[in-house]
Short mmCIF file of C-alpha atoms in Angstrom, two decimals:
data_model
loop_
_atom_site.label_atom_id
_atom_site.label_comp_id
_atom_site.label_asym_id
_atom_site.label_seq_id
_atom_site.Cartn_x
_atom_site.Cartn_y
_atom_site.Cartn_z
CA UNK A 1 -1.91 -13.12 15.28
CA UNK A 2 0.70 -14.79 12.98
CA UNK A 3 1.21 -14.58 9.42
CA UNK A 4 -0.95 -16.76 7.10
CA UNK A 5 0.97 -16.20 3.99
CA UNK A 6 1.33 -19.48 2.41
CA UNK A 7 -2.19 -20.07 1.38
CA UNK A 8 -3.71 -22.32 -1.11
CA UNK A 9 -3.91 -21.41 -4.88
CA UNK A 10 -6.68 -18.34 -5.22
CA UNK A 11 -9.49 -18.92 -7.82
CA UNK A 12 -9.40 -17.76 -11.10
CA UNK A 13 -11.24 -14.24 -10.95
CA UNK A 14 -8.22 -13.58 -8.64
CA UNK A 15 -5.43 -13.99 -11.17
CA UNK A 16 -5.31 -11.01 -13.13
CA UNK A 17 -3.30 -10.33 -15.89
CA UNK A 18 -3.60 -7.36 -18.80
CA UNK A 19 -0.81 -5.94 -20.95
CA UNK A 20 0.97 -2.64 -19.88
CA UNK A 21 -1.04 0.52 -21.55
CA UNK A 22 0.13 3.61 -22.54
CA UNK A 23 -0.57 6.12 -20.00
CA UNK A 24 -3.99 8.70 -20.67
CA UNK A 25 -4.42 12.18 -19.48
CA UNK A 26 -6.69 12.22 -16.32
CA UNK A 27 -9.71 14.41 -15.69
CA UNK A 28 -8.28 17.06 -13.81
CA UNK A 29 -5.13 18.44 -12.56
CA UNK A 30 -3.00 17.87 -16.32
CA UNK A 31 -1.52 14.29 -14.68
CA UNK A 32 -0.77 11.28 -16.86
CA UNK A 33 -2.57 8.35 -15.45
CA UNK A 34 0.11 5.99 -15.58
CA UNK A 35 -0.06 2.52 -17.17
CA UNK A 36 -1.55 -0.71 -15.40
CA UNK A 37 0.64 -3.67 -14.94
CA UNK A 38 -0.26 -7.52 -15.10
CA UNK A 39 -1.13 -8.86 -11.20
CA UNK A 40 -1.43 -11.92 -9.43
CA UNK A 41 -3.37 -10.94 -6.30
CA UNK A 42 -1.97 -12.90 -2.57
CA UNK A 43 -3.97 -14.62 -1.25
CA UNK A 44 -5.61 -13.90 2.90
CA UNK A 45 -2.83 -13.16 4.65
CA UNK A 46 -2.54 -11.49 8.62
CA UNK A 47 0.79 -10.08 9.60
CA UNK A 48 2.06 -8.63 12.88
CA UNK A 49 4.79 -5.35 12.92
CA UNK A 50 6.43 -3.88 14.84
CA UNK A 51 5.69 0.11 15.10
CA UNK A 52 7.48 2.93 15.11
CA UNK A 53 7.27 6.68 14.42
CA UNK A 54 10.13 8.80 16.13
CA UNK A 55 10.88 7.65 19.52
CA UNK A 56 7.25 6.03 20.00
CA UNK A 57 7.00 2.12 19.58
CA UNK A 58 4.33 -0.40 19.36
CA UNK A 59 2.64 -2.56 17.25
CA UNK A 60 1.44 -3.28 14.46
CA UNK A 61 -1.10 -5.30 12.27
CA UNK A 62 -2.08 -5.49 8.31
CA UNK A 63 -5.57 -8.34 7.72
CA UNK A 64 -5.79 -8.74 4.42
CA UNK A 65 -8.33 -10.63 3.39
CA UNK A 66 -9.66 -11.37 -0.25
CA UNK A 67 -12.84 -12.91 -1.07
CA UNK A 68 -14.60 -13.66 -4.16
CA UNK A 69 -14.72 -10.62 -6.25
CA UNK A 70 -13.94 -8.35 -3.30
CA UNK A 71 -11.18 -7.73 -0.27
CA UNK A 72 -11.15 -5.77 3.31
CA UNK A 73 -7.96 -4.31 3.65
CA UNK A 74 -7.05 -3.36 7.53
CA UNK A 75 -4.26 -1.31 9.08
CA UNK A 76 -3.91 -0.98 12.81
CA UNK A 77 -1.02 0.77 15.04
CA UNK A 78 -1.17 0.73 19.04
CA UNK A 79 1.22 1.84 21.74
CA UNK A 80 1.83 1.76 24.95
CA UNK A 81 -0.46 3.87 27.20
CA UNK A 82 -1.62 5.97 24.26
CA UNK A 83 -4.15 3.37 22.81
CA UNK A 84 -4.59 2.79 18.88
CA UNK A 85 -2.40 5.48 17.31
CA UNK A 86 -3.57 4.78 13.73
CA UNK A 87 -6.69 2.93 11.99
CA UNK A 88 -6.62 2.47 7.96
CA UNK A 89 -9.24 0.32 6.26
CA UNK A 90 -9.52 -0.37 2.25
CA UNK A 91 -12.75 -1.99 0.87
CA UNK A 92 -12.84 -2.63 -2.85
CA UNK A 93 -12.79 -5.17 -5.25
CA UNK A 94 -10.29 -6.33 -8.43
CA UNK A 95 -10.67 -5.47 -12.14
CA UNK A 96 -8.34 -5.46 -14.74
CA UNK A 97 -5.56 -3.20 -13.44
CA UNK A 98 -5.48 -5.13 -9.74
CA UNK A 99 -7.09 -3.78 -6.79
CA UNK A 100 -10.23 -1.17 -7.28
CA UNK A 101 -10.65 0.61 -3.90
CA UNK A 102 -14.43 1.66 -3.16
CA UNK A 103 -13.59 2.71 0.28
CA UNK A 104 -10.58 4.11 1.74
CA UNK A 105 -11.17 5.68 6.07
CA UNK A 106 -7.95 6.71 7.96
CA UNK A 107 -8.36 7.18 11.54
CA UNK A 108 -5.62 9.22 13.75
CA UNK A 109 -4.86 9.75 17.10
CA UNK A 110 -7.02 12.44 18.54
CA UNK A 111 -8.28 13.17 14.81
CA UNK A 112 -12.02 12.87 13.08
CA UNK A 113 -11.76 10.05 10.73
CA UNK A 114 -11.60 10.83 7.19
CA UNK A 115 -12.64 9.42 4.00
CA UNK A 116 -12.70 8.73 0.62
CA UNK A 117 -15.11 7.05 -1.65
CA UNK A 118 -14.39 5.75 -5.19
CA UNK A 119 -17.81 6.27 -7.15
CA UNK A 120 -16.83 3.88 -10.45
CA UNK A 121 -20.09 4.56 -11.79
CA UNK A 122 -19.77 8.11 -11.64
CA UNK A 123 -16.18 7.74 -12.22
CA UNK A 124 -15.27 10.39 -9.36
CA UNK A 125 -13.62 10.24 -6.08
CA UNK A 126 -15.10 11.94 -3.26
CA UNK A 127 -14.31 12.79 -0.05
CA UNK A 128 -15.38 13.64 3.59
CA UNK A 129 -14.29 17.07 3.90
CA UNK A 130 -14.18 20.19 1.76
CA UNK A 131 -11.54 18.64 -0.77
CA UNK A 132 -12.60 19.42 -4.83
CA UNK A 133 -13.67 15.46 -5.89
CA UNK A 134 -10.80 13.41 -8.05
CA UNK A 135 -11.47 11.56 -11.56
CA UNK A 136 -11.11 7.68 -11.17
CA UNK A 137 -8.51 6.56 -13.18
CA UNK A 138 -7.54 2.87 -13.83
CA UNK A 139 -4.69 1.45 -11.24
CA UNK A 140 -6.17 4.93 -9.06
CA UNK A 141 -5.07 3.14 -4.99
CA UNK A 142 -5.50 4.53 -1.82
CA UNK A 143 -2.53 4.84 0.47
CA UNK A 144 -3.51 1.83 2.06
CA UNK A 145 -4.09 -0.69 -0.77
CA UNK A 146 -0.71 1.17 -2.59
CA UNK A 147 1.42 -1.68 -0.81
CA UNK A 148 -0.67 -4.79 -1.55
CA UNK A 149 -1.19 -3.41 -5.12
CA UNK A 150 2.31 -3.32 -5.45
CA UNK A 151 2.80 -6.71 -3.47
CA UNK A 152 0.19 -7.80 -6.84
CA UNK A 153 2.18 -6.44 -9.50
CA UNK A 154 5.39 -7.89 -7.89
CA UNK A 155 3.69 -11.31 -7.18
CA UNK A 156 2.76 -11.53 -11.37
CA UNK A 157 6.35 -11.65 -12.13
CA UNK A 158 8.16 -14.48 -13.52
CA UNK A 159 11.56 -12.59 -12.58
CA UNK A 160 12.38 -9.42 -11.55
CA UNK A 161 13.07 -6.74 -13.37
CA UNK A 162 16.25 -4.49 -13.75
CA UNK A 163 17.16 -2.16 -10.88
CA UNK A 164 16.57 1.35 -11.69
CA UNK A 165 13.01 0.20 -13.15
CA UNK A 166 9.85 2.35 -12.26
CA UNK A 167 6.55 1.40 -11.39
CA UNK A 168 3.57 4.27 -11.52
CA UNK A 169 1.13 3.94 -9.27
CA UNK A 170 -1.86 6.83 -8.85
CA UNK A 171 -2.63 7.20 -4.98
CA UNK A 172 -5.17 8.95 -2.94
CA UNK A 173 -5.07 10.22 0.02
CA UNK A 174 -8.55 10.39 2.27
CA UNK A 175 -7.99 14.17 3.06
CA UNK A 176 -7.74 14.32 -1.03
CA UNK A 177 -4.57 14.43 -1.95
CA UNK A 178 -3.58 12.55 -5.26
CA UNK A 179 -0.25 11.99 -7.06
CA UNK A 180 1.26 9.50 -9.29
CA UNK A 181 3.94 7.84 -7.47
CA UNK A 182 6.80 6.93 -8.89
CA UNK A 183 8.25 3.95 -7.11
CA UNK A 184 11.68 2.94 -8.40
CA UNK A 185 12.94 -0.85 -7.72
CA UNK A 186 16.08 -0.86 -5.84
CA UNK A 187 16.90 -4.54 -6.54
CA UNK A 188 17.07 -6.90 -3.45
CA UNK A 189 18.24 -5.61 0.17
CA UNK A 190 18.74 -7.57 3.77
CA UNK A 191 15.99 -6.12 6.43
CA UNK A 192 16.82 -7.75 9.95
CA UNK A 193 13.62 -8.65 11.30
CA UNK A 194 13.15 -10.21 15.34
CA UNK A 195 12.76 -13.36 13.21
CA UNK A 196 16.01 -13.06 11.15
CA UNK A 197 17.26 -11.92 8.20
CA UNK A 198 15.34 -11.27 5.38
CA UNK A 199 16.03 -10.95 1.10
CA UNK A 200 13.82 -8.38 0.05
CA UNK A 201 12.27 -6.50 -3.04
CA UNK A 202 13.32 -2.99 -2.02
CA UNK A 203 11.18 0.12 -3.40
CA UNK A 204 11.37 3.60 -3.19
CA UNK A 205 9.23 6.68 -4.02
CA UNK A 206 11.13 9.92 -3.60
CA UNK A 207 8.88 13.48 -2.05
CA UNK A 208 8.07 16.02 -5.08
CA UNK A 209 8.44 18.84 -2.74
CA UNK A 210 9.27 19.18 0.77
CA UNK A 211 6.09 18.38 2.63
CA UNK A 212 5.54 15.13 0.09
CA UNK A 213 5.81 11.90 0.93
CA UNK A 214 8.88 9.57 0.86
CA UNK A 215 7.81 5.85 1.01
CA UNK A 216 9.83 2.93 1.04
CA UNK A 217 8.50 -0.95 0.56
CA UNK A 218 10.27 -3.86 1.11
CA UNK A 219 8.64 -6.59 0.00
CA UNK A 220 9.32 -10.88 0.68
CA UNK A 221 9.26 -13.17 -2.04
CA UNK A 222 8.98 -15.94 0.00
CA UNK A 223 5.67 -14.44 1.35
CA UNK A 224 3.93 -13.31 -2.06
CA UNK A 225 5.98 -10.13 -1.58
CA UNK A 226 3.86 -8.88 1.59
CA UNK A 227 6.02 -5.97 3.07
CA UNK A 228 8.60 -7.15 5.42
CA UNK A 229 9.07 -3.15 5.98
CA UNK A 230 7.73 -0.16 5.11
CA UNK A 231 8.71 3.29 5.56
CA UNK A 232 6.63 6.62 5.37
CA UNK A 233 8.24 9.58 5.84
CA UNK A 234 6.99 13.48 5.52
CA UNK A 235 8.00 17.14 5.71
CA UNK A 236 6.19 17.62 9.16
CA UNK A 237 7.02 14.51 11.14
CA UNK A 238 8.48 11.38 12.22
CA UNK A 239 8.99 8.51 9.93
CA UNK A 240 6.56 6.07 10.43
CA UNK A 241 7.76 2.27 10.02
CA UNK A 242 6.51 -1.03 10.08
CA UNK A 243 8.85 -4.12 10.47
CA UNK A 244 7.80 -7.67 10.88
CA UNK A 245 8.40 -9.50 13.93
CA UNK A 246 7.06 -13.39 12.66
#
């Protein structure tokens, strides 16, 4: 597969832009639902990676694909031997504040797929297994569409902002887990990449406790700020990382 990043202009209903709100108190669980941010959606884009999580490696894929008032979001990890280590999909459409999930499976290794459905009507999230069901909030992302949401809000920009800056992002997990991340712009870093070296968008979302989770996005400009690298990293194993190889 090779990137398809430098697509023709998207239609209007794509470009979406609101004003920054202040943040309202969610349904349950006393958090703030942070603010939305203006977005410029990328356009259909596939991108190869490659994989790594402790001393494992393989590869990698991420198909985005937008169409009309709706996208399929895909994440898939192989490795040697072992087969497909990890399957996330995201199947939503856009509103005001960017991507609205509807859909979010993750599929492991050796694990039952799990799930979580965003029921806008009802305004609830539910989920597969036993987990208590989660208010929808506006901006609300699954930890799949968290990156190209962010790749949005980055893509809307006419410059970027000040390091230090911090971006709040409510995200879902399929085993129901939710949290508002706080992902602070580091400014621009060098990745190396098989393909050379890259200027990137760097952010970074530090663990509330230890078994949280420490992500780390570095996005390309040149590519409508689709990660170059990302970095997921927990109290109970391995970092996982993507890095592109085209």
């Amino acid at each position: 597969a090779k990137d398809e990043a430098a697509p023709a202009a998207l239609p209007d209903d794509l470009l979406l832009a609101v004003a920054t709100t202040a943040p309202a108190v969610a349904a349950t669980g006393g958090d703030a639902a942070p603010p939305t941010y203006r977005t410029r959606i990328p356009a259909a884009a596939r991108v190869d990676y490659r994989l790594s999580r402790g001393a494992i490696t393989g590869s990698g894929e991420i198909d985005w694909r937008p169409q009309g008032s709706g996208y399929v979001l895909r994440l898939e990890g192989r490795v040697p031997i072992i087969g497909t280590l990890i399957t996330q999909t995201s199947r939503g459409g856009f509103d005001a504040a960017g991507l609205a999930p509807e859909r979010y499976t993750d599929k492991r290794l050796r694990r039952a797929e799990q799930a979580a459905s965003f029921q806008r009507g009802a305004g609830v999230i539910s989920f597969s297994g036993q987990s208590p069901e989660q208010p929808v909030t506006p901006g609300v992302q699954d930890r799949l569409s968290v990156m190209l949401q962010l790749a949005a809000i980055a893509n809307a920009w006419s410059k970027p902002p000040p390091a230090g800056e911090h971006f709040l992002i409510r995200v879902v997990g399929a085993r129901g887990d939710a949290h508002v991340w706080s992902l602070r712009f580091e400014g621009l870093q060098s990745v190396d990449t098989p393909a050379g070296s890259v200027r990137a968008l760097r952010f970074l979302r530090e663990p509330e406790g230890p078994q949280d989770t420490r992500a780390e996005f570095w996005l390309d400009p040149a590519r409508q700020y689709l990660p170059v690298r990302a970095r997921l990293t927990d109290g109970s194993s391995d970092a996982f990382e993507l890095l592109r190889v085209n």
